[in-house]
Each structure stands twice: as C-alpha cells, then as structure tokens.
Amino acid sequence: MSITIYDVARKAGVGIATVSRAFNDSSLIREETKKRILEIADELNYQPHGLARGLARKQTHTIATVVPFFFNYFFLNLLKNVQYSLSKKNYDMFLYSVDNLEHKENMFDKVLYERKCDGVMLFSLTLDEEYAEKFIKSNVPVIIVDNYHSSLDSITISNKRGAKDAVNHLISLGHKKIAMINGNLSSFPAKVRLEGFKEALMENNIIKNPRYIINADLDLGEDGFNEMAGYRAMKQLASLGKNRPTAIFISSDIQAIGALRAAKEEGISVPDDCAIVGFDDIDFAKYVGLSTMRQPVHTMAELAVNRLLRRIDNKTRDKFQVELSAELIIRESCGARNVTTHLGDISSNDAIFL
Amino acid sequence: MSITIYDVARKAGVGIATVSRAFNDSSLIREETKKRILEIADELNYQPHGLARGLARKQTHTIATVVPFFFNYFFLNLLKNVQYSLSKKNYDMFLYSVDNLEHKENMFDKVLYERKCDGVMLFSLTLDEEYAEKFIKSNVPVIIVDNYHSSLDSITISNKRGAKDAVNHLISLGHKKIAMINGNLSSFPAKVRLEGFKEALMENNIIKNPRYIINADLDLGEDGFNEMAGYRAMKQLASLGKNRPTAIFISSDIQAIGALRAAKEEGISVPDDCAIVGFDDIDFAKYVGLSTMRQPVHTMAELAVNRLLRRIDNKTRDKFQVELSAELIIRESCGARNVTTHLGDISSNDAIFL
DNA sequence: ACGGAGGTTGGAAGCGCTTCCACTGTTATC
DNA sequence: GATAACAGTGGAAGCGCTTCCAACCTCCGT
C-alpha cells in the first residue's frame, strides 16, 4: 500500500539498514550512497513511518502538554512559546486539557503508560502526592510550569516577590489603604501572591485590614482568575464607601479588567480614586493602560522545553527548580505615569482606561 | 524493562491474543476470562503501548490541528472546544502552528507522510492548489475550519452574510456614512466580509466611499486582525474630520478594541459620534460593550470533530461543506441598546465602553 | 456414537522501522 | 606481502501490539 523502507532499498539496490542510516545522519554510511538514497526516497515520496520509528527507537520525539481546562490568555501565550521552542527542536506536541480530577487521572495514566510521548509538561496544575509518586516511579521526565512540587523539576515565576514588588510600588506612591483582589486560594499562585502582599504591608508597618483582602470564591468558577471574580470583588470594595482602599493589587490582569468595569460603574476613577496594579501582562493590559507585573513567558517556555529535552536525552539527572522574576510594567492605572489622567479623559499615551 | 502484553499473558496463563481481545472489547472472548485478565493487568499496572498498537492497527487515534502562528483569542476558543470534543471521543490531539510558508511545507509533509495522526484539522489556513492536491492524493482525511477549498471538507461561518447583517443593522439605525475596517485582503474571511459589506450598501442604495474602506496593510503583521491595525485604521478615519463616517463595521473584535482606543484619543464618542459593530464575539467584547457578530465556535468545533472522525472511520465519502451563520449580538457600541449613553458615562448594564 | 456448528483460545505472521552483528573490501603498517 | 584496522554494508532480530488462521472444546441433532 504505502511506501516503506523496503521499496526504497530495492530501488536503490541497497539493504534496508543502509536506507535507515541515510535517514538518520549516521556516520556509518558513505556520503555518496546517502545522497543517492535520499534522492530516490524523494522520488518515491518516501517518509519514514513515525510510529514504527518510535517503536524501534523507544522514543517518540513528542511531548505532552497538560493545561487546565479553563486555560486563558496566559496559557495561550505560554503554549504559543512552548510550541515554538519545541518545533525548533523538531519535537511534536500533544495538547491535553484536564477538566476535573477524574479526567486528570485518566490523563496521567495515559501520558505515563501509553508511551505516546517522551516527556510531560504540566501547566499550573497542582500535583497531589499520589500522582507525584506515580511520575517519579514511572521515570517519565516531567516539568511543572507555573507550579511547584518539591521532588520534581519546575519553573515558576517568583509570585511572592512579584506581589511584593507590586505592593511596594503602590506604597511608594503614598498609598496606605491597600487592598488585594485575589484568585481562589486553592490555586498555587494565588496563595503565594497573598503571602507577598502581606509581607509587603508588614515590612512597611501597614496594618492589614481583613476587609481589604478578597479571595475569589470557588463558585465563581475555575480558579477565580476570571473577569467576573474581579468585577464582584471590586463591587464589594466599593461598598465600603468612605473606607474604600485607595489602591488595589489585583492578582491577575483578567480580574483587573473586571475590576475596572466595576469601578467605572461605581464612578470610581482610576487611578485617581483608586490605583491599580495587576499581574500577568496579558495582551489586553496595554490596551487598557493597566500597570502590571509581567511574567517572562517566552523565557519560561524556552527554559522549560530545553530542560525537559535534556532530561529526555538523559543528559542530566539533577534537580531543576527555577524561579524567574516578574517585572513591574508601569502604565497608567497605578497613577505613577500620569497623575492628572482621569477616567474618561483622553490618554496621552499608547493606552487608555476602561 | 516495562510490562508488555506477554507479561500479562504469562501471569494470566493465557495467550497474548486473548489479552489483546480483553483490551479491545472483542466479542470473541468469554466475559469471565476478560474480567480476570483486566484485573491482572491492573495489578501489573499494564497499559497497551500506544505506538505498537498504532503500528499494528494502522491507526493512531490521534488527529493533528494546525493553526497560524499568530493564533489569537478566536483560535483559543476554537482549540478549547475542539480539544474538548476530541477528548470525549478518546482521541489525542497534536498541535502544530505554522509561522511561514516554508514551515508550512515541512508541516504538511510531516502530517501527511509521517503517519503520526489519522486526520488533520486546518484552522483558517488558505490552502494553495499544490497542497490541496497533496492532501487529496495522500488520502489523509482533512477538514478546514474557517476557510474554504472547493475540493475539501470545510466548515465556515457565513462571513458574507454576517457582514451584511452587521451593516444592515447599522443602516437600520439610520446610518448612511458607513465605513469598514478590515483585515488584510490576503485573509479569506477578510475578503468575503468585504463583499458582504459592499453588497449591503448596494442593496440599500448607499454609494460606497473608497476612503471608508480600510484594509489592513501586511506590514501591520499577521493577517491584520490585530489591535494595532484597528487603532491605525480608526486614526485614519478620524483624520477625515467632518467627513468622518457615523458608523463602522469592523471585521474583528480585536481590531475594534484598537479602534475604540483610537476613538477615545480622538475624542470620538462611541456610539454617539460613531457606532461600531465588530465580528467574532471574543470574551472581551462583552466587557467593553462591543456589539458584534458572534461566531458559533462550539458548534463549529463539534461539527468539525465529528465529521473528521467519521471520515477517518470511513463512514462517509461525500463532500461536506457547511456554512454556519453568525449571530448579531447587540451591546452598547452600536447605539441600538442605549442611545443616551456617552463615552465615559457609567453604563447601566453588564458592559461598559472603552 | 458421530459430524458439525459455534464459542473460545493460542500461535505466528506482520506492521515498518532501528540496530547489533557478521561480513567484505580497502587502506595503513611493519 | 602478510596482517591489522577500519569504513561500508546487508541480514536478521526485535520493538509490542493486532489479527488471521488453525485448533480445541462443547453441545446439539441425528
């Protein structure tokens, strides 16, 4: 039916081993023979069969990425970059998304034992001990991106430090009544960013007000890093009236977008009545003038890919747990850039407010 | 090293054929034997080897999706939905993205001849004759989503009709000076939406003004469906001064976001000075009150998956070229919902303006 | 008691490749 | 000129599965 290595070998008058060598950059073949075989293969439109190759070599040149089912713009960016790094190395990429824990189980079993991939990249997923154990025992290389487990490779951004930097920036602008709008505490980044927030206040001798900390409820869906969660949280803060905070650190840009919407409805001017700093630097952040902590997505992706491939090639066995830092991007919403801008004013810059 | 079908067979005291049957819902096995084998397999932590299976069966239970490298929110949604439909059918999904034509070539050769997948789903990609030919000859099932080729399965939304509906809506609101901000004409949807725009004007006896049609330049990157392209186009329209259009149909929401930003800078109030209708209904559209044509992404994805799988299972051979229709979603930016709203006012609704 | 039908089962071939091993010819070494 | 070393090459085994085919066991009708 379809063309195999035998067809090529026959037509070239060589053995199949030689054809195989021609296709694998082997040094055990004369340059001339190789060239001729490659030409004939081209004529025949021959391409080695991926599965057969994988089976014989015991590796697939494929990695699996697993993202939460509610993946958003942050993941999109990450995925784009991972895919790019991977394609440069000629690796293929499976994309799986897990919606609930039950599926997660199937997923892992699949990835681990079905042998369709050489390694796994987990995005933002929290691994419980049972599965961490499984990964380690299975010997399948894994790397966790945007989350952490003590006995596996991981690459995170410094959420605590990032949160602190954001809050310190607000403090440096003179704010004392500072709130935090956060994702659900079941999420790893949410938890750590909250710590950073608290630390920054503490170190600056600002007493924290429990009403100024709003963690998204689970009933808001997903991990609380969504627009509606931000909107609701802002409404809640607005209801404090005179006791409203004058600045808010918001744990994700997408929530910040929701918060801005609520602020607008409530007649709260940003940044004058309330300064805002977000987290992530999604594309939209610049369109709405949102100051935010930028995650170095490109670097994360590249590092993760390189590391995983090295692990697959067995070039290394030591632990790899990197923390990159987030960068403060100052736009309008924090009030540092253009203190006279009002909500509804025409912004002088490359960005505007909601 | 790892557990194979032989290990299970030995431990169960049966032949490997029987084990295979147990794992493949064969009717040629006694229920009791099957149960026992499955139990033993479970004990042994055995899972059939995916590649070996694929090789023997000559199918991989995997499909490849190919997206443009600049994939944006529209694709994110599509991808999410495709992935979801696929996982319900227990299919795996490769994700490839092509950045330039050269890579596209590699890509196709890979997908077509390497046999790592059973079918291909192409997103928004325009297929030239050479490759269309290749696909047809290769016999690999393909479906094109959001683009069209006369001799391949495809599923599109009715771009022309959608554009017409959008423009007709603006006309019904009393507008006569109507502009269009479009993507680059090399993009299939851009081309067809422009046709729809022209037709709507014609049918309403509105003479079209060439200065009111702005197609994105290629130097704006990608296919022109991006924020900056919208921003620039709006600036250009604003420069017409008194001759400005009073309404604009914008070919994608992401451009509309850019246009709104420019409008704000220019002091143009939306919808009072200028009504706007976008296209896509990306998540952000509702946050900024953008009226738009909604693409039925979930349906597209489900239909595409089902069709492709049927093709793979050889259940059908007839051509499948479906056109779904886009739905007009009325929010504030077109002025139909709340004619007294001004830019900067507090919106009474679940949405606000940029 | 016997032939056959039908339900179950095991063996072996084959999917298309890589790679170990044995073999051939060529060149370098003394 | 004999020997060693080595670059090239082909054959065959093996990767872990599915599936064809033959074999076996029951059970039935006769």
Short mmCIF file of C-alpha atoms in Angstrom, two decimals, chain B residues 13-240:
data_model
loop_
_atom_site.label_atom_id
_atom_site.label_comp_id
_atom_site.label_asym_id
_atom_site.label_seq_id
_atom_site.Cartn_x
_atom_site.Cartn_y
_atom_site.Cartn_z
CA GLY B 13 -1.97 -18.25 31.93
CA VAL B 14 -3.44 -17.30 28.56
CA GLY B 15 -2.13 -16.41 25.12
CA ILE B 16 -1.33 -12.88 24.10
CA ALA B 17 -4.17 -12.89 21.60
CA THR B 18 -6.57 -13.32 24.45
CA VAL B 19 -5.09 -10.46 26.38
CA SER B 20 -5.36 -8.32 23.31
CA ARG B 21 -9.01 -9.26 22.99
CA ALA B 22 -9.63 -8.34 26.58
CA PHE B 23 -8.34 -4.86 25.90
CA ASN B 24 -10.26 -4.36 22.70
CA ASP B 25 -13.82 -5.10 23.62
CA SER B 26 -13.74 -8.12 21.41
CA SER B 27 -16.78 -10.37 21.30
CA LEU B 28 -14.53 -13.35 20.83
CA ILE B 29 -13.72 -13.69 24.48
CA ARG B 30 -15.57 -15.07 27.45
CA GLU B 31 -16.71 -12.35 29.78
CA GLU B 32 -15.15 -14.16 32.69
CA THR B 33 -11.73 -14.52 31.11
CA LYS B 34 -11.80 -10.90 30.12
CA LYS B 35 -12.53 -9.77 33.62
CA ARG B 36 -9.76 -11.86 35.06
CA ILE B 37 -7.24 -10.59 32.54
CA LEU B 38 -8.19 -6.99 33.12
CA GLU B 39 -7.74 -7.48 36.82
CA ILE B 40 -4.32 -8.97 36.43
CA ALA B 41 -3.36 -6.25 34.01
CA ASP B 42 -4.40 -3.70 36.56
CA GLU B 43 -2.31 -5.37 39.21
CA LEU B 44 0.66 -5.30 36.92
CA ASN B 45 -0.06 -1.70 36.02
CA TYR B 46 -0.15 -2.68 32.41
CA GLN B 47 -1.31 -0.34 29.68
CA PRO B 48 -1.05 -1.23 25.99
CA HIS B 49 1.79 0.52 24.24
CA GLY B 50 0.31 3.25 22.08
CA LEU B 51 2.83 3.15 19.29
CA ALA B 52 2.84 -0.62 18.96
CA ARG B 53 -0.91 -0.51 18.82
CA GLY B 54 -0.90 2.17 16.21
CA LEU B 55 1.58 0.31 14.11
CA ALA B 56 -0.34 -2.93 14.20
CA ARG B 57 -3.73 -1.35 13.70
CA LYS B 58 -2.58 1.17 11.18
CA GLN B 59 -4.25 3.96 13.02
CA THR B 60 -3.20 6.23 15.78
CA HIS B 61 -6.32 7.62 17.41
CA THR B 62 -4.77 11.00 17.06
CA ILE B 63 -5.53 14.00 14.95
CA ALA B 64 -3.36 16.96 14.14
CA THR B 65 -4.54 20.52 14.37
CA VAL B 66 -2.70 23.22 12.51
CA VAL B 67 -3.15 26.85 13.44
CA PRO B 68 -1.50 30.01 12.17
CA PHE B 69 1.41 31.00 14.30
CA PHE B 70 -0.23 34.23 15.36
CA PHE B 71 -3.17 32.44 16.84
CA ASN B 72 -5.34 34.70 18.88
CA TYR B 73 -8.41 34.59 21.09
CA PHE B 74 -10.61 33.30 18.38
CA PHE B 75 -8.36 30.30 17.91
CA LEU B 76 -8.02 29.80 21.61
CA ASN B 77 -11.73 29.30 21.86
CA LEU B 78 -11.84 27.07 18.87
CA LEU B 79 -8.98 24.99 20.15
CA LYS B 80 -10.54 24.61 23.55
CA ASN B 81 -13.70 23.33 22.02
CA VAL B 82 -12.01 21.02 19.58
CA GLN B 83 -9.89 19.56 22.31
CA TYR B 84 -12.99 19.01 24.37
CA SER B 85 -14.91 17.24 21.62
CA LEU B 86 -11.90 15.15 20.79
CA SER B 87 -11.29 14.02 24.33
CA LYS B 88 -14.87 12.85 24.59
CA LYS B 89 -14.13 10.52 21.70
CA ASN B 90 -10.88 9.48 23.26
CA TYR B 91 -8.74 10.97 20.57
CA ASP B 92 -5.45 12.71 21.18
CA MET B 93 -4.54 15.97 19.58
CA PHE B 94 -1.33 17.27 18.14
CA LEU B 95 -0.98 20.99 17.99
CA TYR B 96 1.14 22.48 15.27
CA SER B 97 1.45 26.08 14.34
CA VAL B 98 2.91 27.30 11.12
CA ASP B 99 4.72 30.57 11.02
CA ASN B 100 5.69 30.96 7.43
CA LEU B 101 5.20 29.17 4.18
CA GLU B 102 8.43 27.33 4.38
CA HIS B 103 7.49 25.79 7.64
CA LYS B 104 4.09 25.11 6.27
CA GLU B 105 5.67 22.81 3.77
CA ASN B 106 7.53 20.82 6.39
CA MET B 107 4.42 20.72 8.40
CA PHE B 108 2.29 19.23 5.71
CA ASP B 109 4.84 16.67 4.68
CA LYS B 110 5.09 15.66 8.26
CA VAL B 111 1.42 15.39 8.90
CA LEU B 112 0.77 13.64 5.62
CA TYR B 113 3.53 11.11 5.37
CA GLU B 114 4.83 10.53 8.82
CA ARG B 115 1.65 8.79 9.84
CA LYS B 116 1.55 10.01 13.33
CA CYS B 117 -2.06 11.02 13.02
CA ASP B 118 -5.23 9.80 11.37
CA GLY B 119 -6.57 13.12 10.23
CA VAL B 120 -5.86 16.80 10.03
CA MET B 121 -7.79 19.86 11.04
CA LEU B 122 -6.68 23.09 9.46
CA PHE B 123 -7.65 26.37 11.07
CA SER B 124 -8.08 29.45 8.94
CA LEU B 125 -5.25 28.39 6.69
CA THR B 126 -5.53 29.05 3.00
CA LEU B 127 -4.52 26.02 1.01
CA ASP B 128 -2.91 26.59 -2.32
CA GLU B 129 -3.55 24.12 -5.10
CA GLU B 130 -0.31 22.30 -4.65
CA TYR B 131 -1.08 21.34 -1.11
CA ALA B 132 -4.73 20.71 -1.69
CA GLU B 133 -3.60 18.26 -4.33
CA LYS B 134 -1.25 16.63 -1.88
CA PHE B 135 -3.95 16.19 0.69
CA ILE B 136 -6.32 14.64 -1.76
CA LYS B 137 -3.73 12.26 -3.12
CA SER B 138 -2.46 11.29 0.28
CA ASN B 139 -5.89 10.14 1.30
CA VAL B 140 -5.45 11.59 4.75
CA PRO B 141 -8.79 12.95 5.94
CA VAL B 142 -8.75 16.71 6.28
CA ILE B 143 -11.18 19.33 7.36
CA ILE B 144 -10.69 23.04 7.02
CA VAL B 145 -12.20 25.24 9.67
CA ASP B 146 -12.76 28.91 8.97
CA ASN B 147 -11.59 28.72 5.39
CA TYR B 148 -12.64 27.07 2.21
CA HIS B 149 -11.35 24.94 -0.59
CA SER B 150 -13.58 23.64 -3.32
CA SER B 151 -12.45 20.06 -3.14
CA LEU B 152 -12.05 19.53 0.58
CA ASP B 153 -14.36 19.33 3.56
CA SER B 154 -14.76 22.61 5.28
CA ILE B 155 -16.77 24.39 7.86
CA THR B 156 -17.01 28.12 7.82
CA ILE B 157 -19.31 30.70 9.14
CA SER B 158 -21.13 32.73 6.60
CA ASN B 159 -18.83 35.68 6.53
CA LYS B 160 -20.62 37.46 3.77
CA ARG B 161 -23.99 37.09 5.34
CA GLY B 162 -22.58 38.03 8.73
CA ALA B 163 -21.03 41.18 7.38
CA LYS B 164 -24.26 42.06 5.63
CA ASP B 165 -26.26 41.54 8.79
CA ALA B 166 -23.90 43.80 10.70
CA VAL B 167 -24.07 46.56 8.11
CA ASN B 168 -27.81 46.23 7.68
CA HIS B 169 -28.17 46.65 11.39
CA LEU B 170 -26.22 49.91 11.22
CA ILE B 171 -28.33 51.05 8.28
CA SER B 172 -31.50 50.23 10.17
CA LEU B 173 -30.29 52.56 12.89
CA GLY B 174 -30.28 55.34 10.33
CA HIS B 175 -26.64 55.45 9.34
CA LYS B 176 -25.60 56.29 5.81
CA LYS B 177 -21.95 57.18 6.20
CA ILE B 178 -20.71 53.71 6.99
CA ALA B 179 -17.09 52.62 6.94
CA MET B 180 -15.43 49.26 7.18
CA ILE B 181 -12.20 48.43 8.96
CA ASN B 182 -10.95 45.16 7.61
CA GLY B 183 -8.11 42.67 7.96
CA ASN B 184 -5.61 42.12 5.22
CA LEU B 185 -7.21 41.00 1.99
CA SER B 186 -4.92 38.01 1.77
CA SER B 187 -7.07 36.53 4.51
CA PHE B 188 -10.09 34.61 3.35
CA PRO B 189 -12.58 35.94 5.89
CA ALA B 190 -11.41 39.50 5.24
CA LYS B 191 -12.12 39.14 1.57
CA VAL B 192 -15.57 37.70 2.00
CA ARG B 193 -16.62 40.11 4.72
CA LEU B 194 -15.72 42.97 2.44
CA GLU B 195 -18.01 41.55 -0.20
CA GLY B 196 -20.82 41.40 2.31
CA PHE B 197 -20.18 44.99 3.29
CA LYS B 198 -20.37 46.16 -0.30
CA GLU B 199 -23.48 44.20 -1.02
CA ALA B 200 -25.31 45.60 1.96
CA LEU B 201 -24.54 49.13 0.86
CA MET B 202 -25.54 48.42 -2.70
CA GLU B 203 -28.82 46.84 -1.77
CA ASN B 204 -29.63 49.91 0.26
CA ASN B 205 -28.58 52.29 -2.46
CA ILE B 206 -25.78 53.74 -0.46
CA ILE B 207 -22.88 54.85 -2.59
CA LYS B 208 -19.68 53.48 -1.23
CA ASN B 209 -16.88 55.85 -0.41
CA PRO B 210 -13.44 54.38 -1.10
CA ARG B 211 -11.98 56.32 1.78
CA TYR B 212 -14.36 54.48 4.06
CA ILE B 213 -12.83 51.11 3.32
CA ILE B 214 -9.62 50.36 5.14
CA ASN B 215 -7.93 47.05 4.64
CA ALA B 216 -5.02 46.35 6.94
CA ASP B 217 -1.58 46.53 5.39
CA LEU B 218 0.55 43.46 5.62
CA ASP B 219 3.26 45.41 7.39
CA LEU B 220 0.96 45.56 10.36
CA GLY B 221 1.85 41.97 10.87
CA GLU B 222 0.00 38.70 10.69
CA ASP B 223 -3.27 38.96 8.83
CA GLY B 224 -4.18 42.39 10.04
CA PHE B 225 -6.65 41.07 12.56
CA ASN B 226 -4.92 42.72 15.46
CA GLU B 227 -5.32 45.64 17.79
CA MET B 228 -2.82 47.93 16.17
CA ALA B 229 -4.42 47.59 12.77
CA GLY B 230 -7.74 48.70 14.25
CA TYR B 231 -6.11 51.57 16.05
CA ARG B 232 -4.39 52.87 12.94
CA ALA B 233 -7.47 52.50 10.81
CA MET B 234 -9.56 54.46 13.25
CA LYS B 235 -6.96 57.21 13.34
CA GLN B 236 -7.12 57.36 9.59
CA LEU B 237 -10.89 57.65 9.61
CA ALA B 238 -10.74 60.28 12.32
CA SER B 239 -8.49 62.38 10.11
CA LEU B 240 -11.36 62.82 7.70
#
